[in-house]
Amino acid sequence: MKIAVVGSGALGLYYGALLQRGGEDIHFLLRRDYDAVSKNGLKIFSINGDFELPTVQGYRRSEDIGPVDLVLVGLKTFANDVLRELVSPLIGKGTNILTLQNGLGNEETLAELFGGERIIGGVAFLCSNRGEPGEVHHLGAGRIIIGEYVCGDQDRLKMLASVFNLCGIDCRITDDIKKARWEKLVWNIPFNGLCALLLQTVDRLLAVSHTRSLIRQIMLEVIRAANTQKLSTPIAEKYAEDMLLFTDNMGVYKPSMLIDREEGRQMETTAIFRKPLESGQNLGVAMHRVEMLATLLEQVGP
Amino acid sequence: MKIAVVGSGALGLYYGALLQRGGEDIHFLLRRDYDAVSKNGLKIFSINGDFELPTVQGYRRSEDIGPVDLVLVGLKTFANDVLRELVSPLIGKGTNILTLQNGLGNEETLAELFGGERIIGGVAFLCSNRGEPGEVHHLGAGRIIIGEYVCGDQDRLKMLASVFNLCGIDCRITDDIKKARWEKLVWNIPFNGLCALLLQTVDRLLAVSHTRSLIRQIMLEVIRAANTQKLSTPIAEKYAEDMLLFTDNMGVYKPSMLIDREEGRQMETTAIFRKPLESGQNLGVAMHRVEMLATLLEQVGP
């Protein structure tokens, strides 16, 4: 399968590398890592075993890749305004677009640009960070959940999941991608938000009982808002406790938004905070703590 | 009147200097500023006119001051555990103790140590910062409101207010010092808390509409909690708007808690946040945003 990776950060490079190792025809659109990857390929340092790809097809412009079977979008959501420019040259007759981006609103943005029937929603539960150019550190997890955005038919999802699974990526199909997105928000909103605001890793937050309790309260606000969104089944309140225990095992982990702030980049506050707040407010659900956290992040952001 | 100033920071030095200039017999208990003040006295740079006191009675130990008529307590509340040691040597038969400290619980602490009948509660609305040792910058306001803690009689309040007013300190009497404390908290909680958390001055917070709105919401939480505390008359919701407009005029102001954090000191989170939260909770009032702010401050504190 000819696949273009748009947004070759810690997520795009990691999944792209696994797909290439598994025999797929992968084309990376690169910016920061172009020189390093063109010269030396990719190095993945993974809890599942390190591996190298000495030769990688890297590009500076999508035009040089041309139409593909699948566009894998891993772009930071604050860069969504360049999606038209980056993705248009990759679109052919049967091209599908899978977005693994954070937060809400990404399928909608892509659907407006390229038509809803091409769009597949995806949620990645992945702990990875970029290292030196051409290097990715995979620290934990990695499951992808994919679901249709407008189409009812699951055949292409099954085909895609089978390709991913053959390449060693745990990929599952859901008939409620919206629920998967909200489930990820239950983790993303407190941990990305608080770590970025306080410039601390997840373990430091979890070690203080008041802060742990604040995280739980934020998660419960998100769960309550999620459960007004016409999900197939509600998210149980117990999911908050599960996520706390899951995160206890992550150790000294830096969520992506903390790294974005440390490196002077924008933070994904619109997709991860403002869009969910809007979705909640539209259905009459207030999220006081989530809103306060969004406001504080915007106040310290670049 | 023989007055000892305990806690000679920006507040203690400022009021002590005004009282000494007005002819009172002032004895400063000093730590950081001892050498500078003993050698060169005090310099006050004030919006009401600068002045100098070339000779000042400074001490390292309260024992060297001995019993006084009035102890003026300006100590940071996180140092309240040394009050017994610092204040005991100053107590004589008729000694009164006026606390101008922030937050809640200070009268109670002093009353336990020295008896409630000696205690006068005070709330200072003062913008001042310490400069170099021996220097204080008075940036705005300065009114003091005093009230009895357990005694019903207002005679000593009238006497004290008259001494203060003769020295150029705007000092008023209230029969509800608890209300005055909560009114100050309406300002202190959002501005001290958010400025210290975000390392920003008040003007930057007020300039962003989401943040201004968060400040208002925090103020309203405090007002609602205050109005369950059996005050003589309730605090109107409009007080929040008044405080916002008042703060607009303060310009690039750093609240004391921001300075405390910048200088690596503890922050007064117990007196300014946890005690009010406890008072609210005891009467069934939740303050979600105030509690979140307290937790965040504790998480970044030393």
Coordinates of C-alpha atoms in Angstrom, one line a residue:
Chain A
M1 CA 0.0 0.0 0.0
K2 CA 1.3 3.4 -0.9
I3 CA 1.1 5.5 2.2
A4 CA 2.1 9.2 2.8
V5 CA 2.8 10.3 6.3
V6 CA 1.9 14.0 6.8
G7 CA 3.1 15.4 10.1
S8 CA 6.2 13.3 10.7
G9 CA 6.6 13.9 14.4
A10 CA 7.0 11.3 17.2
L11 CA 3.7 9.7 16.1
G12 CA 4.0 9.9 12.3
L13 CA 7.6 8.7 12.3
Y14 CA 6.8 5.8 14.7
Y15 CA 3.9 4.3 12.9
G16 CA 5.4 5.1 9.5
A17 CA 8.5 3.2 10.5
L18 CA 6.6 0.2 11.6
L19 CA 4.6 0.1 8.4
Q20 CA 7.7 0.4 6.3
R21 CA 9.4 -2.4 8.3
G22 CA 6.3 -4.5 7.6
G23 CA 6.8 -4.0 3.9
E24 CA 4.5 -1.2 3.0
D25 CA 5.5 1.6 0.6
I26 CA 5.9 4.6 3.0
H27 CA 6.6 8.2 2.0
F28 CA 7.4 10.7 4.7
L29 CA 6.7 14.4 4.3
L30 CA 9.5 15.9 6.4
R31 CA 10.6 19.3 7.7
R32 CA 12.9 19.2 10.7
D33 CA 14.2 15.7 10.1
Y34 CA 14.6 15.8 6.3
D35 CA 18.4 16.0 6.2
A36 CA 19.0 13.5 8.9
V37 CA 16.5 11.0 7.5
S38 CA 17.6 11.4 3.9
K39 CA 21.2 10.7 5.0
N40 CA 20.9 8.1 7.7
G41 CA 17.3 6.8 7.7
L42 CA 15.3 6.3 10.9
K43 CA 16.2 4.9 14.3
I44 CA 13.4 3.7 16.5
F45 CA 14.2 3.1 20.2
S46 CA 11.3 1.1 21.4
I47 CA 10.3 -0.8 24.5
N48 CA 9.3 -3.5 22.1
G49 CA 12.8 -3.6 20.6
D50 CA 14.9 -1.0 18.8
F51 CA 15.2 -1.1 15.0
E52 CA 16.7 0.9 12.2
L53 CA 15.6 1.7 8.7
P54 CA 18.7 2.7 6.8
T55 CA 16.8 3.9 3.8
V56 CA 13.7 6.0 4.0
Q57 CA 11.8 7.9 1.3
G58 CA 11.7 11.4 2.6
Y59 CA 10.2 14.5 0.9
R60 CA 10.1 18.2 1.4
R61 CA 7.0 18.7 -0.8
S62 CA 3.8 16.6 -1.2
E63 CA 3.9 17.2 -4.9
D64 CA 7.0 14.9 -5.1
I65 CA 5.0 12.1 -3.5
G66 CA 1.9 12.3 -5.7
P67 CA -1.3 10.4 -5.2
V68 CA -1.3 7.6 -2.6
D69 CA -3.7 4.9 -1.3
L70 CA -3.7 6.3 2.3
V71 CA -2.7 9.6 3.8
L72 CA -1.7 9.1 7.5
V73 CA -2.2 12.5 9.2
G74 CA -0.1 13.0 12.4
L75 CA 0.1 16.8 12.1
K76 CA -0.2 19.0 15.2
T77 CA -3.7 20.3 15.2
F78 CA -2.6 24.0 15.4
A79 CA -1.2 23.5 11.9
N80 CA -4.5 22.3 10.5
D81 CA -4.6 25.4 8.3
V82 CA -1.9 23.9 6.1
L83 CA -3.7 20.6 5.6
R84 CA -5.2 21.7 2.2
E85 CA -1.7 22.6 0.9
L86 CA 0.0 19.5 2.3
V87 CA -2.7 16.8 1.5
S88 CA -4.2 18.0 -1.9
P89 CA -1.3 16.7 -4.0
L90 CA -1.6 13.2 -2.4
I91 CA -5.3 12.7 -3.3
G92 CA -6.1 10.3 -6.1
K93 CA -9.3 8.6 -7.0
G94 CA -9.4 6.1 -4.2
T95 CA -7.3 7.8 -1.6
N96 CA -8.3 7.4 2.0
I97 CA -7.3 9.8 4.8
L98 CA -6.7 8.5 8.3
T99 CA -6.3 11.2 11.0
L100 CA -4.5 10.2 14.2
Q101 CA -4.5 13.7 15.5
N102 CA -5.4 14.8 19.0
G103 CA -8.7 16.3 20.2
L104 CA -11.9 17.0 18.3
G105 CA -12.6 18.6 15.0
N106 CA -10.0 17.0 12.8
E107 CA -12.3 14.7 10.8
E108 CA -14.6 17.7 10.2
T109 CA -11.7 19.9 8.9
L110 CA -10.5 17.1 6.6
A111 CA -14.0 16.3 5.4
E112 CA -14.6 19.9 4.4
L113 CA -11.5 20.0 2.4
F114 CA -11.6 16.5 0.8
G115 CA -15.1 15.1 1.3
G116 CA -16.3 13.1 4.2
E117 CA -16.3 9.7 2.5
R118 CA -12.5 9.6 2.3
I119 CA -12.1 10.3 6.0
I120 CA -11.3 7.6 8.6
G121 CA -11.1 8.7 12.2
G122 CA -8.3 7.3 14.4
V123 CA -7.2 7.6 17.9
A124 CA -3.7 6.6 19.0
F125 CA -2.8 5.7 22.5
L126 CA 0.9 6.1 22.1
C127 CA 3.7 7.3 24.4
S128 CA 6.5 8.5 22.2
N129 CA 8.9 11.5 21.9
R130 CA 11.2 12.7 19.2
G131 CA 14.9 12.4 19.9
E132 CA 17.6 13.8 17.7
P133 CA 16.6 14.3 14.1
G134 CA 15.9 10.8 12.6
E135 CA 15.3 9.3 16.0
V136 CA 12.1 8.4 17.8
H137 CA 11.7 7.1 21.4
H138 CA 8.7 4.8 21.9
L139 CA 8.1 4.7 25.6
G140 CA 4.9 2.8 25.9
A141 CA 1.5 1.7 24.5
G142 CA 0.8 2.2 20.8
R143 CA -2.8 0.9 20.2
I144 CA -4.7 2.6 17.4
I145 CA -8.5 2.6 17.2
I146 CA -10.1 3.5 13.9
G147 CA -13.6 4.2 12.9
E148 CA -15.6 5.5 10.0
Y149 CA -16.5 9.2 9.9
V150 CA -19.5 9.1 7.6
C151 CA -19.5 5.8 5.8
G152 CA -21.4 2.9 7.4
D153 CA -19.4 0.2 5.7
Q154 CA -16.5 -1.3 7.7
D155 CA -14.7 -3.2 4.9
R156 CA -12.0 -0.7 4.3
L157 CA -11.5 -0.4 8.1
K158 CA -11.0 -4.2 8.2
M159 CA -8.5 -4.1 5.4
L160 CA -6.6 -1.2 7.0
A161 CA -6.6 -2.8 10.4
S162 CA -5.2 -6.0 8.9
V163 CA -2.4 -4.1 7.2
F164 CA -1.5 -2.4 10.5
N165 CA -1.7 -5.5 12.5
L166 CA 0.5 -7.4 10.1
C167 CA 3.1 -4.6 10.6
G168 CA 2.9 -5.1 14.4
I169 CA 0.6 -2.2 15.1
D170 CA -2.3 -3.1 17.5
C171 CA -5.1 -1.6 15.5
R172 CA -8.8 -2.1 16.4
I173 CA -12.0 -1.1 14.8
T174 CA -14.8 0.8 16.5
D175 CA -18.2 1.7 15.3
D176 CA -18.1 4.7 17.6
I177 CA -14.9 6.7 16.9
K178 CA -16.4 9.7 18.7
K179 CA -16.4 7.7 21.9
A180 CA -12.8 6.7 21.4
R181 CA -11.9 10.4 20.9
W182 CA -13.6 11.3 24.1
E183 CA -11.9 8.5 25.9
K184 CA -8.6 9.8 24.9
L185 CA -9.6 13.3 26.0
V186 CA -10.3 11.9 29.5
W187 CA -6.5 11.3 29.6
N188 CA -5.3 14.1 27.4
I189 CA -7.1 17.0 29.0
P190 CA -5.8 16.6 32.6
F191 CA -2.3 15.2 31.8
N192 CA -1.4 17.3 28.8
G193 CA -2.9 20.4 30.3
L194 CA -1.6 20.2 33.8
C195 CA 1.9 18.9 32.8
A196 CA 2.2 21.7 30.3
L197 CA 0.9 24.3 32.7
L198 CA 3.1 23.3 35.6
L199 CA 6.1 22.1 33.6
Q200 CA 6.1 18.8 35.4
T201 CA 6.0 15.1 34.4
V202 CA 3.0 12.9 35.1
D203 CA 4.6 11.1 38.0
R204 CA 5.1 14.4 40.0
L205 CA 1.4 15.3 39.6
L206 CA 0.2 11.8 40.6
A207 CA 2.5 11.8 43.7
V208 CA 0.5 14.7 45.4
S209 CA -2.9 13.7 46.8
H210 CA -4.6 17.0 46.2
T211 CA -3.3 17.1 42.6
R212 CA -4.3 13.4 42.0
S213 CA -7.7 14.3 43.2
L214 CA -7.8 17.3 40.9
I215 CA -6.9 15.1 37.9
R216 CA -9.7 12.7 38.9
Q217 CA -12.2 15.7 39.1
I218 CA -11.1 16.9 35.6
M219 CA -11.5 13.4 34.2
L220 CA -15.0 13.2 35.7
E221 CA -16.0 16.5 34.1
V222 CA -14.8 15.2 30.7
I223 CA -16.7 11.9 31.2
R224 CA -19.9 13.8 32.1
A225 CA -19.6 16.0 29.0
A226 CA -18.8 12.9 26.8
N227 CA -21.9 11.1 28.0
T228 CA -24.1 13.9 26.6
Q229 CA -22.6 13.4 23.1
K230 CA -24.9 10.6 22.0
L231 CA -22.2 7.9 22.3
S232 CA -23.2 4.3 21.6
T233 CA -22.6 3.5 25.2
P234 CA -21.6 5.8 28.0
I235 CA -18.1 6.0 29.4
A236 CA -18.2 4.7 33.0
E237 CA -16.9 6.9 35.8
K238 CA -14.6 4.0 36.7
Y239 CA -12.7 4.8 33.5
A240 CA -11.1 7.8 35.4
E241 CA -9.6 5.5 38.0
D242 CA -8.4 3.1 35.3
M243 CA -6.6 6.0 33.6
L244 CA -5.0 7.1 36.9
L245 CA -3.6 3.6 37.5
F246 CA -2.6 3.3 33.8
T247 CA -0.6 6.5 34.2
D248 CA 1.0 5.4 37.4
N249 CA 2.8 2.9 35.3
M250 CA 4.1 5.5 32.8
G251 CA 6.8 6.8 35.2
V252 CA 8.6 10.0 34.4
Y253 CA 6.5 10.7 31.2
K254 CA 6.3 14.1 29.4
P255 CA 3.0 14.5 27.5
S256 CA 3.3 16.0 24.1
M257 CA 1.9 19.4 25.2
L258 CA 4.6 19.8 27.8
I259 CA 7.2 19.1 25.2
D260 CA 5.5 21.6 22.8
R261 CA 5.6 24.3 25.5
E262 CA 9.2 23.5 26.5
E263 CA 10.3 23.8 22.9
G264 CA 8.4 27.1 22.4
R265 CA 5.8 25.6 20.1
Q266 CA 2.1 26.4 20.2
M267 CA 0.0 24.0 22.3
E268 CA -3.0 22.1 20.9
T269 CA -5.4 24.0 23.2
T270 CA -8.1 24.4 20.5
A271 CA -8.5 20.7 19.5
I272 CA -7.9 19.3 23.0
F273 CA -9.7 21.9 25.1
R274 CA -11.8 24.5 23.3
K275 CA -13.6 22.1 20.9
P276 CA -14.6 19.7 23.7
L277 CA -15.7 22.7 25.8
E278 CA -17.8 23.9 22.9
S279 CA -19.3 20.4 22.4
G280 CA -20.1 20.3 26.1
Q281 CA -21.6 23.8 26.2
N282 CA -23.7 23.1 23.1
L283 CA -25.4 20.3 25.1
G284 CA -25.6 22.4 28.3
V285 CA -22.7 20.8 30.2
A286 CA -20.3 23.1 32.0
M287 CA -16.7 22.0 32.6
H288 CA -15.4 24.5 35.1
R289 CA -12.1 23.0 35.8
V290 CA -11.4 22.1 32.1
E291 CA -12.3 25.7 31.1
M292 CA -10.0 27.1 33.8
L293 CA -7.2 24.9 32.7
A294 CA -7.7 26.0 29.0
T295 CA -7.6 29.6 30.1
L296 CA -4.5 29.2 32.1
L297 CA -2.7 27.4 29.2
E298 CA -3.6 30.1 26.8
Q299 CA -2.4 32.7 29.2
V300 CA 1.1 31.1 29.3
G301 CA 1.2 30.0 25.7
P302 CA 3.3 31.6 23.0
Chain B
M1 CA 2.8 54.8 72.1
K2 CA 5.4 52.1 72.3
I3 CA 4.9 49.9 69.3
A4 CA 6.8 46.8 68.2
V5 CA 6.7 45.8 64.5
V6 CA 7.0 42.0 64.1
G7 CA 7.4 41.0 60.5
S8 CA 9.2 44.0 59.0
G9 CA 8.5 43.3 55.4
A10 CA 7.0 45.7 52.8
L11 CA 3.9 46.2 55.0
G12 CA 5.5 46.3 58.5
L13 CA 8.3 48.7 57.4
Y14 CA 5.8 51.0 55.6
Y15 CA 3.3 51.4 58.4
G16 CA 6.1 51.4 61.1
A17 CA 7.8 54.2 59.2
L18 CA 4.7 56.3 59.0
L19 CA 4.0 55.8 62.7
Q20 CA 7.6 56.8 63.6
R21 CA 7.4 59.8 61.3
G22 CA 4.2 60.8 63.2
G23 CA 6.0 60.7 66.5
E24 CA 5.3 57.3 67.8
D25 CA 7.9 55.2 69.6
I26 CA 8.6 52.4 67.0
H27 CA 10.7 49.3 67.5
F28 CA 11.4 47.1 64.5
L29 CA 12.2 43.5 64.8
L30 CA 14.4 42.9 61.8
R31 CA 16.1 40.1 60.0
R32 CA 17.1 40.7 56.4
D33 CA 17.2 44.5 56.8
Y34 CA 18.9 44.7 60.2
D35 CA 22.3 45.9 59.0
A36 CA 21.1 48.3 56.4
V37 CA 18.4 49.9 58.7
S38 CA 20.8 50.1 61.8
K39 CA 23.3 51.9 59.6
N40 CA 21.3 54.0 57.3
G41 CA 17.7 54.0 58.6
L42 CA 14.7 53.6 56.4
K43 CA 13.8 55.1 53.0
I44 CA 10.2 55.1 51.8
F45 CA 9.5 55.8 48.2
S46 CA 5.8 56.5 48.1
I47 CA 3.2 57.8 45.7
N48 CA 2.3 60.1 48.5
G49 CA 5.8 61.6 48.7
D50 CA 9.1 60.0 49.5
F51 CA 10.6 60.3 53.0
E52 CA 13.6 59.1 55.0
L53 CA 14.1 58.1 58.6
P54 CA 17.8 58.4 59.3
T55 CA 17.6 56.8 62.7
V56 CA 15.5 53.8 63.4
Q57 CA 15.3 51.5 66.4
G58 CA 16.0 48.0 64.9
Y59 CA 16.4 44.8 66.9
R60 CA 17.4 41.2 66.1
R61 CA 15.6 39.8 69.2
S62 CA 12.2 40.7 70.8
E63 CA 13.8 40.4 74.2
D64 CA 15.7 43.5 73.5
I65 CA 12.5 45.5 72.9
G66 CA 10.6 44.3 75.9
P67 CA 6.9 44.9 76.7
V68 CA 5.1 47.4 74.4
D69 CA 1.7 49.0 74.2
L70 CA 1.0 47.6 70.8
V71 CA 2.4 44.7 68.7
L72 CA 1.9 45.3 65.0
V73 CA 2.1 41.9 63.3
G74 CA 3.0 41.9 59.6
L75 CA 4.6 38.5 59.5
K76 CA 4.0 36.2 56.5
T77 CA 1.4 33.7 57.7
F78 CA 3.6 30.7 56.8
A79 CA 5.8 31.8 59.6
N80 CA 3.0 31.8 62.2
D81 CA 4.7 29.0 64.1
V82 CA 7.3 31.4 65.3
L83 CA 4.8 33.9 66.7
R84 CA 5.0 32.6 70.2
E85 CA 8.8 33.1 70.3
L86 CA 8.7 36.5 68.6
V87 CA 5.7 38.0 70.4
S88 CA 5.9 36.6 74.0
P89 CA 8.7 39.0 75.1
L90 CA 6.7 42.0 73.9
I91 CA 3.7 41.2 76.1
G92 CA 3.0 43.3 79.2
K93 CA -0.1 43.9 81.2
G94 CA -2.0 46.1 78.7
T95 CA -0.4 45.0 75.5
N96 CA -2.6 44.9 72.5
I97 CA -1.8 42.9 69.4
L98 CA -2.9 44.1 65.9
T99 CA -2.5 41.6 63.1
L100 CA -2.4 43.0 59.6
Q101 CA -1.6 39.6 58.0
N102 CA -3.3 38.1 55.0
G103 CA -6.0 35.5 54.9
L104 CA -7.9 33.8 57.6
G105 CA -6.9 32.2 60.9
N106 CA -4.4 34.7 62.2
E107 CA -6.5 36.2 65.0
E108 CA -7.3 32.6 66.1
T109 CA -3.6 31.7 66.2
L110 CA -2.7 34.8 68.2
A111 CA -5.7 34.4 70.5
E112 CA -4.7 30.8 71.4
L113 CA -1.2 32.0 72.3
F114 CA -1.9 35.3 74.1
G115 CA -5.6 35.4 74.9
G116 CA -8.4 36.7 72.6
E117 CA -9.0 39.9 74.5
R118 CA -5.6 41.3 73.4
I119 CA -6.3 40.7 69.8
I120 CA -7.4 43.3 67.3
G121 CA -8.0 42.2 63.7
G122 CA -6.8 44.3 60.8
V123 CA -6.9 44.2 57.1
A124 CA -4.5 46.3 55.0
F125 CA -5.3 47.3 51.5
L126 CA -1.8 48.2 50.5
C127 CA 0.3 47.9 47.4
S128 CA 3.9 47.9 48.5
N129 CA 7.1 46.0 47.7
R130 CA 10.4 45.8 49.4
G131 CA 13.4 47.3 47.5
E132 CA 17.0 47.1 48.6
P133 CA 17.5 46.5 52.3
G134 CA 16.2 49.5 54.2
E135 CA 14.0 50.6 51.3
V136 CA 10.2 50.2 50.7
H137 CA 8.3 51.1 47.6
H138 CA 4.7 52.2 48.3
L139 CA 2.9 51.9 45.0
G140 CA -0.7 52.5 45.9
A141 CA -3.6 52.4 48.4
G142 CA -2.8 51.9 52.1
R143 CA -6.1 51.9 54.0
I144 CA -6.3 49.8 57.2
I145 CA -9.6 48.5 58.6
I146 CA -9.5 47.3 62.2
G147 CA -12.0 45.5 64.3
E148 CA -12.3 43.7 67.6
Y149 CA -11.8 39.9 67.6
V150 CA -13.7 39.1 70.8
C151 CA -14.3 42.3 72.8
G152 CA -17.4 44.3 72.0
D153 CA -16.1 47.6 73.2
Q154 CA -14.7 49.9 70.5
D155 CA -12.9 52.4 72.7
R156 CA -9.4 51.1 72.1
L157 CA -10.1 50.8 68.3
K158 CA -11.1 54.5 68.3
M159 CA -7.9 55.4 70.2
L160 CA -5.8 53.3 67.8
A161 CA -7.5 54.6 64.7
S162 CA -6.9 58.2 65.9
V163 CA -3.2 57.5 66.4
F164 CA -2.9 55.9 63.0
N165 CA -4.9 58.7 61.3
L166 CA -2.7 61.4 63.0
C167 CA 0.3 59.7 61.4
G168 CA -1.3 59.8 57.9
I169 CA -2.5 56.3 57.8
D170 CA -6.1 56.0 56.6
C171 CA -7.5 53.7 59.4
R172 CA -11.2 52.9 59.8
I173 CA -13.1 50.9 62.3
T174 CA -15.5 48.1 61.4
D175 CA -17.8 46.1 63.7
D176 CA -17.4 43.2 61.2
I177 CA -13.7 42.4 60.7
K178 CA -14.6 39.0 59.3
K179 CA -16.4 40.7 56.4
A180 CA -13.3 42.9 55.8
R181 CA -11.1 39.8 55.7
W182 CA -13.4 38.2 53.2
E183 CA -13.5 41.3 51.1
K184 CA -9.8 41.3 50.9
L185 CA -9.8 37.6 49.9
V186 CA -12.1 38.5 47.0
W187 CA -9.0 40.3 45.6
N188 CA -6.2 38.2 47.1
I189 CA -7.4 34.8 46.0
P190 CA -7.5 35.5 42.2
F191 CA -4.7 38.0 41.9
N192 CA -2.2 36.6 44.3
G193 CA -3.0 33.1 43.2
L194 CA -3.0 33.5 39.4
C195 CA -0.1 36.0 39.3
A196 CA 2.0 33.6 41.4
L197 CA 1.0 30.6 39.4
L198 CA 1.5 32.1 36.0
L199 CA 4.5 34.4 36.9
Q200 CA 2.6 37.4 35.4
T201 CA 1.7 40.8 36.7
V202 CA -2.0 41.8 37.2
D203 CA -2.2 43.9 34.0
R204 CA -1.3 40.9 31.7
L205 CA -4.1 38.8 33.3
L206 CA -6.7 41.6 32.9
A207 CA -5.8 42.1 29.3
V208 CA -7.0 38.7 28.1
S209 CA -10.8 38.4 28.1
H210 CA -10.9 34.7 29.0
T211 CA -8.6 35.3 31.9
R212 CA -10.5 38.4 33.1
S213 CA -13.6 36.3 33.1
L214 CA -11.9 33.5 35.1
I215 CA -10.8 36.1 37.7
R216 CA -14.5 37.3 37.9
Q217 CA -15.7 33.7 38.4
I218 CA -13.1 33.1 41.1
M219 CA -14.2 36.3 42.9
L220 CA -17.9 35.2 42.7
E221 CA -17.0 31.9 44.2
V222 CA -15.3 33.7 47.1
I223 CA -18.2 36.1 47.5
R224 CA -20.7 33.2 47.6
A225 CA -18.6 31.5 50.3
A226 CA -18.3 34.7 52.2
N227 CA -22.0 35.2 52.3
T228 CA -22.5 32.0 54.2
Q229 CA -20.2 33.1 57.0
K230 CA -22.8 35.1 59.0
L231 CA -21.5 38.5 58.0
S232 CA -23.3 41.6 59.2
T233 CA -24.4 42.3 55.7
P234 CA -23.6 40.3 52.5
I235 CA -20.9 41.2 50.0
A236 CA -22.7 42.3 46.8
E237 CA -21.8 40.5 43.6
K238 CA -21.0 43.9 42.1
Y239 CA -18.0 44.0 44.4
A240 CA -16.2 41.7 41.9
E241 CA -16.6 44.2 39.1
D242 CA -15.5 47.0 41.4
M243 CA -12.3 45.1 42.2
L244 CA -11.6 44.4 38.5
L245 CA -11.9 48.1 37.7
F246 CA -9.8 49.0 40.8
T247 CA -7.1 46.6 39.6
D248 CA -7.1 48.0 36.1
N249 CA -5.7 51.1 37.6
M250 CA -2.8 49.3 39.4
G251 CA -0.8 48.9 36.2
V252 CA 2.2 46.5 36.1
Y253 CA 1.7 45.3 39.7
K254 CA 3.2 42.2 41.3
P255 CA 1.1 40.8 44.2
S256 CA 3.1 39.7 47.2
M257 CA 2.6 36.0 46.5
L258 CA 4.2 36.4 43.0
I259 CA 7.2 38.1 44.7
D260 CA 7.3 35.3 47.3
R261 CA 7.5 32.7 44.5
E262 CA 10.0 34.6 42.5
E263 CA 12.2 34.9 45.5
G264 CA 11.9 31.2 46.3
R265 CA 9.9 31.8 49.5
Q266 CA 6.9 29.8 50.6
M267 CA 3.6 31.2 49.5
E268 CA 0.7 32.0 51.9
T269 CA -1.5 29.3 50.5
T270 CA -2.8 28.1 53.9
A271 CA -4.1 31.4 55.1
I272 CA -5.2 32.8 51.7
F273 CA -6.6 29.5 50.2
R274 CA -7.0 26.5 52.5
K275 CA -8.5 28.3 55.5
P276 CA -11.2 30.0 53.4
L277 CA -11.8 26.7 51.5
E278 CA -12.3 25.0 54.9
S279 CA -14.6 27.8 56.1
G280 CA -16.7 27.4 52.9
Q281 CA -16.8 23.7 53.1
N282 CA -17.9 23.7 56.7
L283 CA -20.9 25.6 55.5
G284 CA -21.5 23.4 52.5
V285 CA -20.1 25.8 49.9
A286 CA -17.8 24.4 47.2
M287 CA -15.3 26.7 45.5
H288 CA -14.1 24.5 42.6
R289 CA -11.9 27.1 40.9
V290 CA -10.4 28.4 44.2
E291 CA -9.6 24.8 45.2
M292 CA -8.0 24.1 41.8
L293 CA -5.9 27.2 42.1
A294 CA -4.8 26.2 45.6
T295 CA -3.8 22.8 44.4
L296 CA -1.9 24.2 41.4
L297 CA 0.0 26.7 43.6
E298 CA 1.0 23.9 46.1
Q299 CA 2.2 21.8 43.2
V300 CA 4.6 24.5 42.0
G301 CA 5.5 25.8 45.5
P302 CA 8.9 25.2 47.2

